[in-house]
PDB file of C-alpha atoms and ligand atoms in Angstrom:
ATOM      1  CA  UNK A  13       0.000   0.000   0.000  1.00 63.00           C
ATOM      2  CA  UNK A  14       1.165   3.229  -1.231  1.00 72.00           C
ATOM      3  CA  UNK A  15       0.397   6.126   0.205  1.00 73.00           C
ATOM      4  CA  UNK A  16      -1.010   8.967  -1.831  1.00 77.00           C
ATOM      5  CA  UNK A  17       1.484  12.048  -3.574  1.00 78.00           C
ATOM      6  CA  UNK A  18       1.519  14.669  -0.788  1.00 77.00           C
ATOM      7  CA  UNK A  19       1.035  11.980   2.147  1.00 83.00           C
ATOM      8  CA  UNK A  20       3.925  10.884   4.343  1.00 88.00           C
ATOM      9  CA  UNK A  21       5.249   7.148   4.445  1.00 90.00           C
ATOM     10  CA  UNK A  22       3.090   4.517   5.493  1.00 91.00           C
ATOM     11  CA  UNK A  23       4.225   3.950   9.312  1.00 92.00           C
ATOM     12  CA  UNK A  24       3.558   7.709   9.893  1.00 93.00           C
ATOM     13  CA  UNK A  25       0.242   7.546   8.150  1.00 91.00           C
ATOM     14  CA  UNK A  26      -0.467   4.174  10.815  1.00 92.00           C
ATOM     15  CA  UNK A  27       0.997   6.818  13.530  1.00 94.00           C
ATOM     16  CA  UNK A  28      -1.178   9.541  12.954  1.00 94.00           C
ATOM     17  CA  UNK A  29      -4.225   7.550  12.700  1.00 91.00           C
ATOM     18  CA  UNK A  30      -3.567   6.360  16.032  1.00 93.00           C
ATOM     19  CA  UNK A  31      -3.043   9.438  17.908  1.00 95.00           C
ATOM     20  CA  UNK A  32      -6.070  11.027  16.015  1.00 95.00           C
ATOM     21  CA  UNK A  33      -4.228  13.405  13.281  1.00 95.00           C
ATOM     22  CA  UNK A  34      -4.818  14.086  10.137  1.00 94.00           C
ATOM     23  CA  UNK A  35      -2.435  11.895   8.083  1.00 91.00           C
ATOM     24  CA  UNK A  36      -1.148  14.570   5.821  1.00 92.00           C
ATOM     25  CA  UNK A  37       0.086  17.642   7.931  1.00 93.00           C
ATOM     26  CA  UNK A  38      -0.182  15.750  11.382  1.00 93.00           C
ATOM     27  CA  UNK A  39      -2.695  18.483  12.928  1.00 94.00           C
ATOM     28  CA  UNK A  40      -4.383  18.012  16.195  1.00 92.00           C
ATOM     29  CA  UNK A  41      -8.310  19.089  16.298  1.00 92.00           C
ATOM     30  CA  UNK A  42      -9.824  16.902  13.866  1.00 95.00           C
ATOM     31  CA  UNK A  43     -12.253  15.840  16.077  1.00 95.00           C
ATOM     32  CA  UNK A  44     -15.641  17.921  16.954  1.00 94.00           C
ATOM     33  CA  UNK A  45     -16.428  15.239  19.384  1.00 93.00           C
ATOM     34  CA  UNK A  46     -14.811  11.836  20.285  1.00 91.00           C
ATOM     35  CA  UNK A  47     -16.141   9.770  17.511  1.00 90.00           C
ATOM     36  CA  UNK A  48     -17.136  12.995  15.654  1.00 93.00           C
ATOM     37  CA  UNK A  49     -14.503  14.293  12.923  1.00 92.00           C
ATOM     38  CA  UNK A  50     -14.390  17.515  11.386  1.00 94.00           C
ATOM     39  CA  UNK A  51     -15.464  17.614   7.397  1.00 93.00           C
ATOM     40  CA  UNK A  52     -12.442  18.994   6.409  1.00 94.00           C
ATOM     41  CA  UNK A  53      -8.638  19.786   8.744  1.00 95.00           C
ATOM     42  CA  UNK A  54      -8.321  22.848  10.169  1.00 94.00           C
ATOM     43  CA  UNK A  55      -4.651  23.416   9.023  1.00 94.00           C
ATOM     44  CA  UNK A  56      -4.544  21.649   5.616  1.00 93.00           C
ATOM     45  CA  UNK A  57      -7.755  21.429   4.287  1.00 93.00           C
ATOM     46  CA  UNK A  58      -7.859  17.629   3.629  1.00 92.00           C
ATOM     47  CA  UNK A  59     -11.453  16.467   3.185  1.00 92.00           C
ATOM     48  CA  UNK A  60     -12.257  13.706   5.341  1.00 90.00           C
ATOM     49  CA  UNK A  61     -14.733  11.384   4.277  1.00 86.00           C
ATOM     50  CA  UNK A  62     -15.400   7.288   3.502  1.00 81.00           C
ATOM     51  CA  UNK A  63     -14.569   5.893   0.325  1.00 82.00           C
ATOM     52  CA  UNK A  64     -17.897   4.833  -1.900  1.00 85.00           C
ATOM     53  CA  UNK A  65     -18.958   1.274  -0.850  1.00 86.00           C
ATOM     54  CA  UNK A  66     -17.008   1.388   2.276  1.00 84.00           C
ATOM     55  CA  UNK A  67     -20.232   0.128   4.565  1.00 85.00           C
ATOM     56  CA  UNK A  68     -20.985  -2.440   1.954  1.00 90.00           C
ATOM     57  CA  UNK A  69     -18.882  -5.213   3.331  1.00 89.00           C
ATOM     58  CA  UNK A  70     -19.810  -4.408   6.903  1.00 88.00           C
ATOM     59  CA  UNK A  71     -23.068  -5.082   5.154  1.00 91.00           C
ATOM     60  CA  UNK A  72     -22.861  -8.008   3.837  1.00 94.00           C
ATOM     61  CA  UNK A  73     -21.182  -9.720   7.027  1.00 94.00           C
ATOM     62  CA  UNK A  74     -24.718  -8.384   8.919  1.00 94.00           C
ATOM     63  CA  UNK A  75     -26.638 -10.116   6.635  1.00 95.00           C
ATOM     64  CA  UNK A  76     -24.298 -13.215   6.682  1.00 96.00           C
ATOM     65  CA  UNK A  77     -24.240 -13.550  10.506  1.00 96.00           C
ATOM     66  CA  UNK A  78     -28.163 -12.920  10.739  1.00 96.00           C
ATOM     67  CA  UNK A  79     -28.750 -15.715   7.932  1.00 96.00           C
ATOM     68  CA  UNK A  80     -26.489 -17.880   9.403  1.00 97.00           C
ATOM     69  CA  UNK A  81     -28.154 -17.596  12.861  1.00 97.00           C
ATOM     70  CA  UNK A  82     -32.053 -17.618  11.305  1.00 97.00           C
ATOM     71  CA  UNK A  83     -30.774 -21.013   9.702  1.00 97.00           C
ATOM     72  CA  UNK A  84     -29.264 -22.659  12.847  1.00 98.00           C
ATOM     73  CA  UNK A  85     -32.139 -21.799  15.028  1.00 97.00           C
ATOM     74  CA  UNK A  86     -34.460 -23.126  12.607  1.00 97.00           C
ATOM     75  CA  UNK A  87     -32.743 -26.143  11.953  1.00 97.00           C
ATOM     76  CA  UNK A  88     -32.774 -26.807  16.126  1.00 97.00           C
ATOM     77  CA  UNK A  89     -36.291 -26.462  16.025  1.00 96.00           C
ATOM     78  CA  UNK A  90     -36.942 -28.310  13.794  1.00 96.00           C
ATOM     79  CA  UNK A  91     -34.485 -31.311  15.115  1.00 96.00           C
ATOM     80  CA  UNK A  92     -36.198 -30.678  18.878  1.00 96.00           C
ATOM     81  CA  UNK A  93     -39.823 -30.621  17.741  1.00 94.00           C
ATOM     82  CA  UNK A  94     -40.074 -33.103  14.686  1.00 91.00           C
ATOM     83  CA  UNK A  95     -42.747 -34.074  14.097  1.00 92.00           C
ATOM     84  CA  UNK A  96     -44.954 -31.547  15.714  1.00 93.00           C
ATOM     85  CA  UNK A  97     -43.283 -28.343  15.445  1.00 92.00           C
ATOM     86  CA  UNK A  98     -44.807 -25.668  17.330  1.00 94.00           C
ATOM     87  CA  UNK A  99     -45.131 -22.875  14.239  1.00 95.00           C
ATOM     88  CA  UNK A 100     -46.438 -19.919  17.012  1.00 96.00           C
ATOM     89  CA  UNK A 101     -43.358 -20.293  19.235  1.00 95.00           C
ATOM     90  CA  UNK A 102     -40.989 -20.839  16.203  1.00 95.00           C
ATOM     91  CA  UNK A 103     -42.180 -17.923  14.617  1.00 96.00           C
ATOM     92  CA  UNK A 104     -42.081 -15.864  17.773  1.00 97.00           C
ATOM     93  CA  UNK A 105     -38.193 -16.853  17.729  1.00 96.00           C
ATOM     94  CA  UNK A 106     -37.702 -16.741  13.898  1.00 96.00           C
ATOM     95  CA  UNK A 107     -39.373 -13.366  13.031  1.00 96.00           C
ATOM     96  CA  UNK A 108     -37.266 -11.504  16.478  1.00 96.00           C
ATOM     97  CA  UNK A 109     -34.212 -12.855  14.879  1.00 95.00           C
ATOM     98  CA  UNK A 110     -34.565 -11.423  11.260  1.00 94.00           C
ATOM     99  CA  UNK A 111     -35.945  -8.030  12.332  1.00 94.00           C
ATOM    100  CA  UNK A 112     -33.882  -6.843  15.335  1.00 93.00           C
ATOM    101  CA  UNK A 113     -30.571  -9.015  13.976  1.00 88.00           C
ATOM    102  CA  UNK A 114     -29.483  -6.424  11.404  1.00 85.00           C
TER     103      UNK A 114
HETATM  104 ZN1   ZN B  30      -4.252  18.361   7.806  1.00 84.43          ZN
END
């Protein structure tokens, strides 16, 4: 990985990052809050903001880990309660699952 023209080397970039700077001129008070940063640094002018499509594999491991858990769960139910499976009480574990999961 190569930084950008303009940026410094790669270990100061990591650096920077971790004592919340901006990677380019090394400013302090890029932060509005804690977890809030500024839209743009004070001293330089670098815009911060998320690459497009950076939220889409967070995404995509949501819906993963909420699949994989539906199907589990359903699968024990149906291995506990074969052959008289209780639809009301499977639904009332099934439906929790795939709307408050995500
Ligand atoms: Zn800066």
């Amino acid at each position: 990985m190569t930084p950008p023209p303009g940026f410094p080397g790669t270990t100061k970039l990591f650096v920077r990052g971790a004592l919340r700077k901006c990677p380019r001129c090394g400013s302090g008070h890029i932060f509005r809050h804690y977890f809030t940063i500024k839209e743009d640094c004070p001293k330089c002018g670098l815009h911060f903001e998320r690459e497009q499509g950076y939220w889409v594999g967070a995404l995509a491991w949501v819906i993963a880990i909420v699949m994989a858990l539906f199907i589990i769960t359903f699968v024990v139910i149906m291995i506990l309660t074969v052959p008289e499976v209780p639809v009301g009480l499977s639904l009332a574990i099934l439906v929790p699952i795939m709307l408050f999961g995500p």
